[in-house]
mmCIF file of C-alpha atoms in Angstrom:
data_model
loop_
_atom_site.group_PDB
_atom_site.id
_atom_site.type_symbol
_atom_site.label_atom_id
_atom_site.label_comp_id
_atom_site.label_asym_id
_atom_site.label_seq_id
_atom_site.Cartn_x
_atom_site.Cartn_y
_atom_site.Cartn_z
ATOM 1 C CA MET V 1 -0.206 0.266 -0.038
ATOM 2 C CA PRO V 2 1.282 3.397 -0.836
ATOM 3 C CA LYS V 3 2.306 5.761 1.431
ATOM 4 C CA MET V 4 0.068 8.739 1.891
ATOM 5 C CA LYS V 5 1.192 12.125 1.446
ATOM 6 C CA PRO V 6 1.086 14.356 4.540
ATOM 7 C CA LYS V 7 -1.675 16.620 4.926
ATOM 8 C CA LEU V 8 0.432 20.323 5.948
ATOM 9 C CA LEU V 9 -0.646 23.350 7.005
ATOM 10 C CA PHE V 10 2.160 26.514 7.423
ATOM 11 C CA VAL V 11 0.838 28.795 10.235
ATOM 12 C CA SER V 12 2.333 32.279 10.723
ATOM 13 C CA ILE V 13 1.579 35.432 13.049
ATOM 14 C CA THR V 14 0.971 38.074 9.878
ATOM 15 C CA ASN V 15 1.549 38.171 5.644
ATOM 16 C CA LYS V 16 4.487 40.517 6.287
ATOM 17 C CA ALA V 17 6.864 40.467 3.650
ATOM 18 C CA ASN V 18 9.940 39.018 6.210
ATOM 19 C CA GLY V 19 12.120 36.637 6.393
ATOM 20 C CA ALA V 20 10.529 34.024 8.015
ATOM 21 C CA GLU V 21 7.157 34.280 6.732
ATOM 22 C CA ASN V 22 8.799 34.100 2.860
ATOM 23 C CA ILE V 23 10.320 30.617 4.269
ATOM 24 C CA LEU V 24 6.608 29.734 4.721
ATOM 25 C CA LEU V 25 5.602 30.445 1.781
ATOM 26 C CA GLN V 26 8.171 29.015 -0.105
ATOM 27 C CA ALA V 27 7.636 25.374 1.979
ATOM 28 C CA ALA V 28 3.660 25.941 1.275
ATOM 29 C CA ARG V 29 4.205 26.116 -2.157
ATOM 30 C CA ALA V 30 6.556 23.221 -2.832
ATOM 31 C CA SER V 31 4.242 21.061 -0.851
ATOM 32 C CA ASN V 32 1.039 22.089 -2.257
ATOM 33 C CA ALA V 33 -0.288 22.853 1.601
ATOM 34 C CA SER V 34 -2.581 25.479 2.742
ATOM 35 C CA LEU V 35 -1.251 28.812 4.728
ATOM 36 C CA LEU V 36 -2.965 30.176 7.832
ATOM 37 C CA PHE V 37 -2.184 33.989 9.125
ATOM 38 C CA LEU V 38 -3.332 35.227 12.536
ATOM 39 C CA LYS V 39 -3.449 38.771 11.371
ATOM 40 C CA LYS V 40 -3.386 40.441 7.255
ATOM 41 C CA VAL V 41 -1.281 43.284 7.330
ATOM 42 C CA GLU V 42 -2.412 46.269 5.113
ATOM 43 C CA SER V 43 0.721 47.086 3.403
ATOM 44 C CA GLY V 44 4.117 45.330 2.657
ATOM 45 C CA GLY V 45 2.688 42.009 2.591
ATOM 46 C CA LEU V 46 4.058 38.509 0.681
ATOM 47 C CA ASN V 47 3.309 38.371 -2.856
ATOM 48 C CA ILE V 48 1.236 35.697 -2.535
ATOM 49 C CA PRO V 49 -0.315 33.752 -6.009
ATOM 50 C CA ILE V 50 -3.482 33.793 -6.410
ATOM 51 C CA ASP V 51 -3.530 29.698 -6.580
ATOM 52 C CA GLN V 52 -2.267 29.629 -3.398
ATOM 53 C CA GLN V 53 -5.117 28.817 -0.340
ATOM 54 C CA VAL V 54 -4.530 30.896 2.347
ATOM 55 C CA GLU V 55 -6.515 31.884 5.763
ATOM 56 C CA TYR V 56 -6.320 35.113 7.850
ATOM 57 C CA VAL V 57 -8.178 34.625 10.831
ATOM 58 C CA SER V 58 -8.037 38.687 11.773
ATOM 59 C CA ASN V 59 -7.700 42.123 10.020
ATOM 60 C CA GLY V 60 -7.686 43.476 13.127
ATOM 61 C CA SER V 61 -4.971 43.224 16.421
ATOM 62 C CA ILE V 62 -2.705 39.557 16.334
ATOM 63 C CA LEU V 63 -4.074 39.434 20.044
ATOM 64 C CA SER V 64 -7.543 38.964 18.106
ATOM 65 C CA GLY V 65 -5.970 36.674 16.239
ATOM 66 C CA PHE V 66 -4.483 34.563 18.704
ATOM 67 C CA SER V 67 -7.790 34.610 20.470
ATOM 68 C CA ARG V 68 -9.710 33.345 17.279
ATOM 69 C CA LEU V 69 -7.149 30.640 16.039
ATOM 70 C CA ILE V 70 -8.294 27.783 18.313
ATOM 71 C CA LYS V 71 -11.422 28.167 16.274
ATOM 72 C CA SER V 72 -9.739 27.985 13.265
ATOM 73 C CA LEU V 73 -7.423 25.249 13.697
ATOM 74 C CA SER V 74 -10.380 22.926 14.333
ATOM 75 C CA PRO V 75 -10.665 21.535 10.882
ATOM 76 C CA TYR V 76 -7.009 20.891 11.327
ATOM 77 C CA ARG V 77 -6.913 19.136 15.066
ATOM 78 C CA THR V 78 -6.013 15.579 13.956
ATOM 79 C CA ASP V 79 -4.121 13.949 10.895
ATOM 80 C CA HIS V 80 -2.168 16.758 10.039
ATOM 81 C CA ILE V 81 1.178 18.143 10.014
ATOM 82 C CA ILE V 82 1.171 21.748 11.362
ATOM 83 C CA PHE V 83 4.597 23.802 10.937
ATOM 84 C CA SER V 84 4.890 27.368 12.733
ATOM 85 C CA THR V 85 7.281 29.644 12.709
ATOM 86 C CA HIS V 86 7.914 32.456 15.556
ATOM 87 C CA PRO V 87 8.661 31.445 19.287
ATOM 88 C CA TYR V 88 5.162 32.491 20.914
ATOM 89 C CA LEU V 89 3.095 31.226 18.162
ATOM 90 C CA ASN V 90 5.064 28.017 18.512
ATOM 91 C CA ALA V 91 4.550 28.038 22.254
ATOM 92 C CA PHE V 92 0.625 28.933 21.750
ATOM 93 C CA LEU V 93 0.570 25.565 19.404
ATOM 94 C CA GLY V 94 2.938 23.567 21.716
ATOM 95 C CA PHE V 95 0.066 24.347 24.573
ATOM 96 C CA LEU V 96 -2.614 23.203 22.585
ATOM 97 C CA LYS V 97 -0.832 20.355 21.994
ATOM 98 C CA ARG V 98 0.164 19.859 25.925
ATOM 99 C CA ILE V 99 -3.523 20.498 26.636
ATOM 100 C CA GLY V 100 -4.671 17.710 23.739
ATOM 101 C CA TYR V 101 -6.739 19.794 22.076
ATOM 102 C CA LEU V 102 -4.237 19.320 18.560
ATOM 103 C CA LYS V 103 -3.630 15.948 18.198
ATOM 104 C CA SER V 104 -1.582 16.587 15.053
ATOM 105 C CA LYS V 105 1.933 16.741 14.851
ATOM 106 C CA LEU V 106 3.823 20.118 15.128
ATOM 107 C CA ILE V 107 6.834 21.227 13.686
ATOM 108 C CA VAL V 108 8.260 24.386 14.780
ATOM 109 C CA ARG V 109 10.830 26.570 13.346
ATOM 110 C CA GLU V 110 13.385 29.126 15.222
ATOM 111 C CA CYS V 111 13.570 32.594 13.134
ATOM 112 C CA SER V 112 15.873 33.839 15.633
ATOM 113 C CA SER V 113 18.158 32.861 18.748
ATOM 114 C CA VAL V 114 15.876 34.991 21.162
ATOM 115 C CA LEU V 115 17.217 33.504 24.254
ATOM 116 C CA THR V 116 20.623 35.273 23.222
ATOM 117 C CA ARG V 117 19.156 38.196 21.454
ATOM 118 C CA TYR V 118 17.101 39.868 24.159
ATOM 119 C CA SER V 119 17.297 40.355 27.825
ATOM 120 C CA GLY V 120 15.209 41.403 30.906
ATOM 121 C CA LEU V 121 11.547 40.787 31.184
ATOM 122 C CA LYS V 122 11.063 40.452 27.166
ATOM 123 C CA LYS V 123 13.894 37.448 28.007
ATOM 124 C CA LEU V 124 11.912 36.198 30.793
ATOM 125 C CA SER V 125 8.600 36.215 28.293
ATOM 126 C CA TYR V 126 9.916 33.989 25.922
ATOM 127 C CA GLN V 127 11.576 31.522 28.540
ATOM 128 C CA ILE V 128 8.417 31.070 29.645
ATOM 129 C CA ALA V 129 6.227 30.444 26.404
ATOM 130 C CA TYR V 130 9.112 28.099 25.844
ATOM 131 C CA TRP V 131 8.533 26.265 29.092
ATOM 132 C CA LEU V 132 4.585 26.115 28.606
ATOM 133 C CA GLY V 133 4.610 25.091 24.975
ATOM 134 C CA TYR V 134 7.767 23.470 23.914
ATOM 135 C CA PRO V 135 7.479 20.394 25.520
ATOM 136 C CA GLY V 136 4.277 19.610 23.243
ATOM 137 C CA VAL V 137 6.627 19.791 19.752
ATOM 138 C CA ASN V 138 7.191 17.135 18.049
ATOM 139 C CA LEU V 139 10.286 18.703 15.972
ATOM 140 C CA VAL V 140 12.096 22.157 16.706
ATOM 141 C CA VAL V 141 13.675 23.163 13.301
ATOM 142 C CA CYS V 142 16.724 25.320 13.824
ATOM 143 C CA GLN V 143 18.478 27.160 10.988
ATOM 144 C CA THR V 144 22.501 26.725 11.484
ATOM 145 C CA ASN V 145 24.668 24.888 13.908
ATOM 146 C CA SER V 146 25.210 28.036 16.712
ATOM 147 C CA MET V 147 21.540 28.172 16.591
ATOM 148 C CA ARG V 148 20.792 24.729 17.413
ATOM 149 C CA ASP V 149 23.839 24.727 20.412
ATOM 150 C CA SER V 150 22.027 28.172 21.417
ATOM 151 C CA PHE V 151 18.845 26.102 22.075
ATOM 152 C CA VAL V 152 19.712 23.078 23.724
ATOM 153 C CA GLN V 153 21.851 24.798 25.702
ATOM 154 C CA HIS V 154 19.196 27.079 26.863
ATOM 155 C CA LEU V 155 16.329 25.075 27.136
ATOM 156 C CA PRO V 156 17.761 21.281 28.324
ATOM 157 C CA TYR V 157 14.383 20.051 29.341
ATOM 158 C CA ILE V 158 13.810 19.537 25.647
ATOM 159 C CA ASP V 159 14.875 16.342 24.364
ATOM 160 C CA LYS V 160 17.942 17.546 21.687
ATOM 161 C CA ARG V 161 16.802 14.531 19.522
ATOM 162 C CA ARG V 162 13.645 16.207 18.391
ATOM 163 C CA VAL V 163 15.778 19.541 17.616
ATOM 164 C CA ILE V 164 17.307 19.063 14.074
ATOM 165 C CA ILE V 165 19.239 21.927 11.656
ATOM 166 C CA GLN V 166 18.133 22.326 8.355
ATOM 167 C CA LYS V 167 19.104 25.206 5.951
ATOM 168 C CA ASN V 168 16.974 28.086 4.851
ATOM 169 C CA PRO V 169 16.064 27.382 1.036
ATOM 170 C CA ILE V 170 15.928 29.954 -1.629
ATOM 171 C CA ASP V 171 13.730 29.424 -4.763
ATOM 172 C CA ILE V 172 16.599 30.482 -7.476
ATOM 173 C CA GLU V 173 14.252 30.284 -10.658
ATOM 174 C CA GLN V 174 11.758 32.698 -8.837
ATOM 175 C CA ASN V 175 14.324 35.165 -7.975
ATOM 176 C CA LEU V 176 16.161 35.401 -11.372
ATOM 177 C CA ILE V 177 12.712 36.101 -12.683
ATOM 178 C CA LYS V 178 12.113 38.752 -10.567
ATOM 179 C CA ALA V 179 15.209 40.365 -10.955
ATOM 180 C CA GLU V 180 14.360 40.736 -14.748
ATOM 181 C CA GLU V 181 12.267 43.495 -13.903
ATOM 182 C CA ALA V 182 13.412 46.581 -15.238
ATOM 183 C CA LEU V 183 14.466 49.305 -12.522
ATOM 184 C CA PRO V 184 12.772 52.667 -12.203
ATOM 185 C CA PRO V 185 14.434 54.862 -14.594
ATOM 186 C CA ALA V 186 15.665 57.285 -11.774
ATOM 187 C CA ASP V 187 17.306 54.455 -9.940
ATOM 188 C CA ALA V 188 19.129 52.608 -13.252
ATOM 189 C CA ALA V 189 20.831 55.990 -13.622
ATOM 190 C CA ILE V 190 22.870 55.741 -10.809
ATOM 191 C CA GLU V 191 25.577 53.775 -8.959
ATOM 192 C CA PHE V 192 24.690 52.216 -5.691
ATOM 193 C CA ILE V 193 24.717 49.962 -2.798
ATOM 194 C CA CYS V 194 22.327 48.342 -1.562
ATOM 195 C CA ALA V 195 20.987 46.647 1.981
ATOM 196 C CA ALA V 196 17.359 45.301 2.874
ATOM 197 C CA GLY V 197 15.539 44.245 6.187
ATOM 198 C CA ARG V 198 13.662 45.376 9.244
ATOM 199 C CA LEU V 199 14.415 48.324 10.115
ATOM 200 C CA ILE V 200 15.372 47.405 13.938
ATOM 201 C CA PRO V 201 18.453 47.675 15.765
ATOM 202 C CA GLU V 202 19.467 44.221 15.295
ATOM 203 C CA LYS V 203 19.961 44.741 11.473
ATOM 204 C CA GLY V 204 23.069 46.979 12.202
ATOM 205 C CA PHE V 205 22.044 50.267 9.734
ATOM 206 C CA ASP V 206 23.376 52.623 11.650
ATOM 207 C CA ILE V 207 26.803 50.849 11.369
ATOM 208 C CA LEU V 208 26.197 50.458 7.394
ATOM 209 C CA ILE V 209 25.086 54.396 7.176
ATOM 210 C CA MET V 210 28.501 55.588 9.664
ATOM 211 C CA ALA V 211 30.822 52.767 7.175
ATOM 212 C CA PHE V 212 29.331 54.837 4.454
ATOM 213 C CA ASP V 213 30.238 57.962 5.612
ATOM 214 C CA GLU V 214 33.866 57.143 5.643
ATOM 215 C CA ILE V 215 34.005 55.524 1.786
ATOM 216 C CA LYS V 216 31.683 58.297 0.251
ATOM 217 C CA ALA V 217 34.990 60.496 -0.544
ATOM 218 C CA SER V 218 36.735 57.828 -2.818
ATOM 219 C CA GLN V 219 33.379 56.940 -4.171
ATOM 220 C CA PRO V 220 31.837 60.318 -5.138
ATOM 221 C CA ASN V 221 29.413 58.522 -7.270
ATOM 222 C CA LEU V 222 28.446 55.893 -5.114
ATOM 223 C CA GLN V 223 24.782 55.760 -3.161
ATOM 224 C CA LEU V 224 23.434 53.804 -0.678
ATOM 225 C CA LEU V 225 20.000 52.350 -0.922
ATOM 226 C CA ILE V 226 18.103 50.730 2.279
ATOM 227 C CA PHE V 227 15.032 48.902 1.631
ATOM 228 C CA GLY V 228 12.838 48.118 4.447
ATOM 229 C CA GLU V 229 10.619 49.443 7.225
ATOM 230 C CA GLY V 230 10.648 49.755 10.822
ATOM 231 C CA PRO V 231 10.798 51.522 14.303
ATOM 232 C CA GLU V 232 14.034 52.719 13.492
ATOM 233 C CA GLN V 233 13.169 54.636 10.311
ATOM 234 C CA ALA V 234 13.222 58.075 12.668
ATOM 235 C CA SER V 235 16.534 57.287 14.158
ATOM 236 C CA LEU V 236 18.538 56.459 10.773
ATOM 237 C CA GLN V 237 17.123 59.222 9.101
ATOM 238 C CA LYS V 238 18.157 61.326 11.727
ATOM 239 C CA LEU V 239 21.750 60.024 11.760
ATOM 240 C CA ILE V 240 21.730 60.564 7.730
ATOM 241 C CA SER V 241 21.062 64.343 8.344
ATOM 242 C CA GLU V 242 23.379 64.269 11.138
ATOM 243 C CA LEU V 243 26.324 63.070 8.775
ATOM 244 C CA LYS V 244 25.021 65.021 6.025
ATOM 245 C CA LEU V 245 24.548 62.203 3.976
ATOM 246 C CA GLU V 246 21.040 63.254 2.440
ATOM 247 C CA GLY V 247 20.914 62.365 -1.440
ATOM 248 C CA ARG V 248 23.923 59.943 -0.832
ATOM 249 C CA VAL V 249 21.711 57.294 1.460
ATOM 250 C CA VAL V 250 18.136 56.776 0.783
ATOM 251 C CA LEU V 251 15.782 54.697 2.937
ATOM 252 C CA LYS V 252 13.885 53.378 0.229
ATOM 253 C CA GLY V 253 10.933 51.807 2.611
ATOM 254 C CA TRP V 254 9.221 48.874 1.289
ATOM 255 C CA VAL V 255 9.468 47.655 -1.981
ATOM 256 C CA ALA V 256 7.439 44.794 -3.443
ATOM 257 C CA ASN V 257 10.173 43.532 -5.508
ATOM 258 C CA PRO V 258 13.940 44.396 -4.452
ATOM 259 C CA MET V 259 15.640 41.800 -6.434
ATOM 260 C CA PRO V 260 16.538 44.024 -9.614
ATOM 261 C CA TYR V 261 18.267 46.719 -7.161
ATOM 262 C CA PHE V 262 19.990 43.495 -5.631
ATOM 263 C CA LYS V 263 20.993 42.697 -9.444
ATOM 264 C CA HIS V 264 21.855 46.024 -10.458
ATOM 265 C CA ALA V 265 23.772 46.972 -7.197
ATOM 266 C CA LYS V 266 27.571 47.866 -7.437
ATOM 267 C CA ALA V 267 27.314 45.665 -4.196
ATOM 268 C CA CYS V 268 24.895 44.068 -1.541
ATOM 269 C CA VAL V 269 25.486 44.367 2.121
ATOM 270 C CA ILE V 270 24.410 42.568 5.173
ATOM 271 C CA SER V 271 25.240 44.609 8.138
ATOM 272 C CA SER V 272 23.569 42.657 10.930
ATOM 273 C CA ILE V 273 24.953 42.436 14.256
ATOM 274 C CA LYS V 274 23.039 39.443 15.066
ATOM 275 C CA GLU V 275 20.281 37.038 13.108
ATOM 276 C CA GLY V 276 19.512 33.707 13.070
ATOM 277 C CA PHE V 277 20.323 33.115 9.454
ATOM 278 C CA PRO V 278 20.108 36.659 6.971
ATOM 279 C CA ASN V 279 17.651 34.967 4.155
ATOM 280 C CA VAL V 280 17.983 37.840 2.465
ATOM 281 C CA LEU V 281 21.715 37.078 1.948
ATOM 282 C CA LEU V 282 20.958 33.907 -0.118
ATOM 283 C CA GLN V 283 18.767 36.169 -2.715
ATOM 284 C CA MET V 284 21.460 38.878 -3.043
ATOM 285 C CA MET V 285 24.378 35.931 -3.446
ATOM 286 C CA ILE V 286 22.341 34.285 -6.400
ATOM 287 C CA LEU V 287 21.973 37.556 -7.853
ATOM 288 C CA ASN V 288 24.939 39.626 -7.598
ATOM 289 C CA PRO V 289 28.819 38.575 -7.672
ATOM 290 C CA VAL V 290 29.828 41.156 -5.065
ATOM 291 C CA VAL V 291 28.244 40.475 -1.674
ATOM 292 C CA ILE V 292 29.328 41.745 1.714
ATOM 293 C CA SER V 293 28.249 40.437 4.957
ATOM 294 C CA THR V 294 28.986 40.654 8.696
ATOM 295 C CA ASN V 295 29.677 37.189 10.756
ATOM 296 C CA CYS V 296 26.057 37.735 12.300
ATOM 297 C CA ALA V 297 25.260 34.358 11.910
ATOM 298 C CA GLY V 298 26.362 30.952 12.571
ATOM 299 C CA GLY V 299 27.676 29.387 9.105
ATOM 300 C CA ILE V 300 28.082 32.744 7.609
ATOM 301 C CA ASP V 301 32.222 32.356 7.491
ATOM 302 C CA GLU V 302 31.843 29.477 5.854
ATOM 303 C CA ILE V 303 30.255 31.048 2.573
ATOM 304 C CA PRO V 304 32.571 30.818 -0.579
ATOM 305 C CA GLY V 305 32.799 33.943 -2.520
ATOM 306 C CA ILE V 306 31.755 36.680 -0.021
ATOM 307 C CA TYR V 307 33.523 39.493 1.827
ATOM 308 C CA LEU V 308 33.139 38.853 5.647
ATOM 309 C CA ALA V 309 33.216 41.708 8.253
ATOM 310 C CA GLU V 310 33.287 41.409 11.958
ATOM 311 C CA ALA V 311 29.844 42.221 13.210
ATOM 312 C CA ASP V 312 28.943 45.389 14.833
ATOM 313 C CA ASN V 313 32.533 47.096 14.069
ATOM 314 C CA VAL V 314 32.320 50.321 11.777
ATOM 315 C CA ASN V 315 35.825 50.209 11.000
ATOM 316 C CA SER V 316 35.490 46.527 9.808
ATOM 317 C CA LEU V 317 32.456 47.027 7.381
ATOM 318 C CA THR V 318 34.482 50.195 6.236
ATOM 319 C CA THR V 319 37.498 48.164 4.714
ATOM 320 C CA THR V 320 35.264 45.069 3.893
ATOM 321 C CA VAL V 321 33.287 47.260 1.533
ATOM 322 C CA ASN V 322 36.245 49.415 0.106
ATOM 323 C CA THR V 323 38.037 45.914 -0.558
ATOM 324 C CA ALA V 324 34.874 44.292 -2.113
ATOM 325 C CA LEU V 325 34.241 47.666 -4.394
ATOM 326 C CA SER V 326 38.039 47.784 -5.784
ATOM 327 C CA THR V 327 38.431 43.352 -6.367
ATOM 328 C CA ASN V 328 38.130 42.325 -9.618
ATOM 329 C CA SER V 329 36.618 39.293 -8.825
ATOM 330 C CA ASN V 330 33.706 36.813 -9.407
ATOM 331 C CA HIS V 331 32.738 33.565 -7.636
ATOM 332 C CA LYS V 332 29.559 33.005 -8.973
ATOM 333 C CA ASP V 333 30.342 29.280 -9.788
ATOM 334 C CA LEU V 334 31.151 28.877 -5.960
ATOM 335 C CA ILE V 335 27.959 30.603 -5.191
ATOM 336 C CA MET V 336 25.812 28.514 -7.010
ATOM 337 C CA GLN V 337 27.071 25.990 -5.683
ATOM 338 C CA TYR V 338 26.287 26.650 -2.184
ATOM 339 C CA VAL V 339 22.702 27.446 -2.748
ATOM 340 C CA GLU V 340 22.050 24.346 -5.403
ATOM 341 C CA ASP V 341 20.826 21.886 -2.390
ATOM 342 C CA ARG V 342 18.338 24.535 -0.519
ATOM 343 C CA THR V 343 15.463 24.380 -2.661
ATOM 344 C CA PRO V 344 11.932 24.641 -0.984
ATOM 345 C CA GLU V 345 11.394 20.807 -1.855
ATOM 346 C CA ILE V 346 14.509 19.475 -0.365
ATOM 347 C CA PHE V 347 13.827 22.391 2.474
ATOM 348 C CA ILE V 348 10.424 20.390 3.453
ATOM 349 C CA LYS V 349 11.338 16.892 2.635
ATOM 350 C CA SER V 350 14.144 16.901 4.398
ATOM 351 C CA ILE V 351 12.068 18.496 7.349
ATOM 352 C CA LEU V 352 9.402 15.467 7.253
ATOM 353 C CA ASN V 353 12.138 12.778 6.842
ATOM 354 C CA ALA V 354 13.010 13.886 10.316
ATOM 355 C CA LEU V 355 9.812 13.832 11.943
ATOM 356 C CA VAL V 356 8.961 10.692 14.024
#
């Protein structure tokens, strides 16, 4: 008798086009599965294909989404595999498993190492959430060796045999297609380097702006374009003004398709201080031969063909950007070999094979 194909459901807090949500969308597409979001955002959402089955629990607050989630999960209580991301949501679903409401298997993905990233009351809230919910989880997916090591160290009550490492996926073909879109004429006419991500302290955009201030004299025609939205926008704009970089550093906001910018930039930069693994790095790598990254996550120092800088270090990032811009080298073949086994299909198949 042939083995039945598992019925999957992918769950996240919002449909905001962040790295974790993009990974869930890729996995859902690869496995022909449904998506469920607690809240639908008004702007900056994922570009979800029209044939993708998706449900939004709430158009209001995230708290409202949590309160209605139990009812929305009713069709998936048994005979499914539920895959979620973000620690609070993971813990909530794990708690529903522990009390017997959910009988389906539960896989959770760690989007970052929150227990080393935060301190004080916020860290305590995560510790409580993990303690309440994660014992009910069937499988925990970490992005890197260092993330798994941190997880098992901080949560010794979780059976480490249920904690696996699975590299983030990248849909190479789709990203190459998106990169063919033309740049707006004004941007096509300039030389630029670019960065992308939520405007939060952990992304290190202030470090990048200060590094750009150091290289501006040697690159008089170069601009820095930063894509993304977030709570640090005002402080970053203030820094740009203080350094008199208006017109040289531009906060572009949220852009539905930044791939053409990654392709045409003189260099792409990851300036993060600490991450689980920056998903945008993979997109940059397949589209541009000149990629600079800080050592903000485990495994980045093992990536061939990129330029590595120290995290949270203006001088190191300045030197590395200058080196990358002045070196005429192309490591495209090495980079493509690195990403070729990161397809969404391999990603979800490997995880399901680890589920017992």
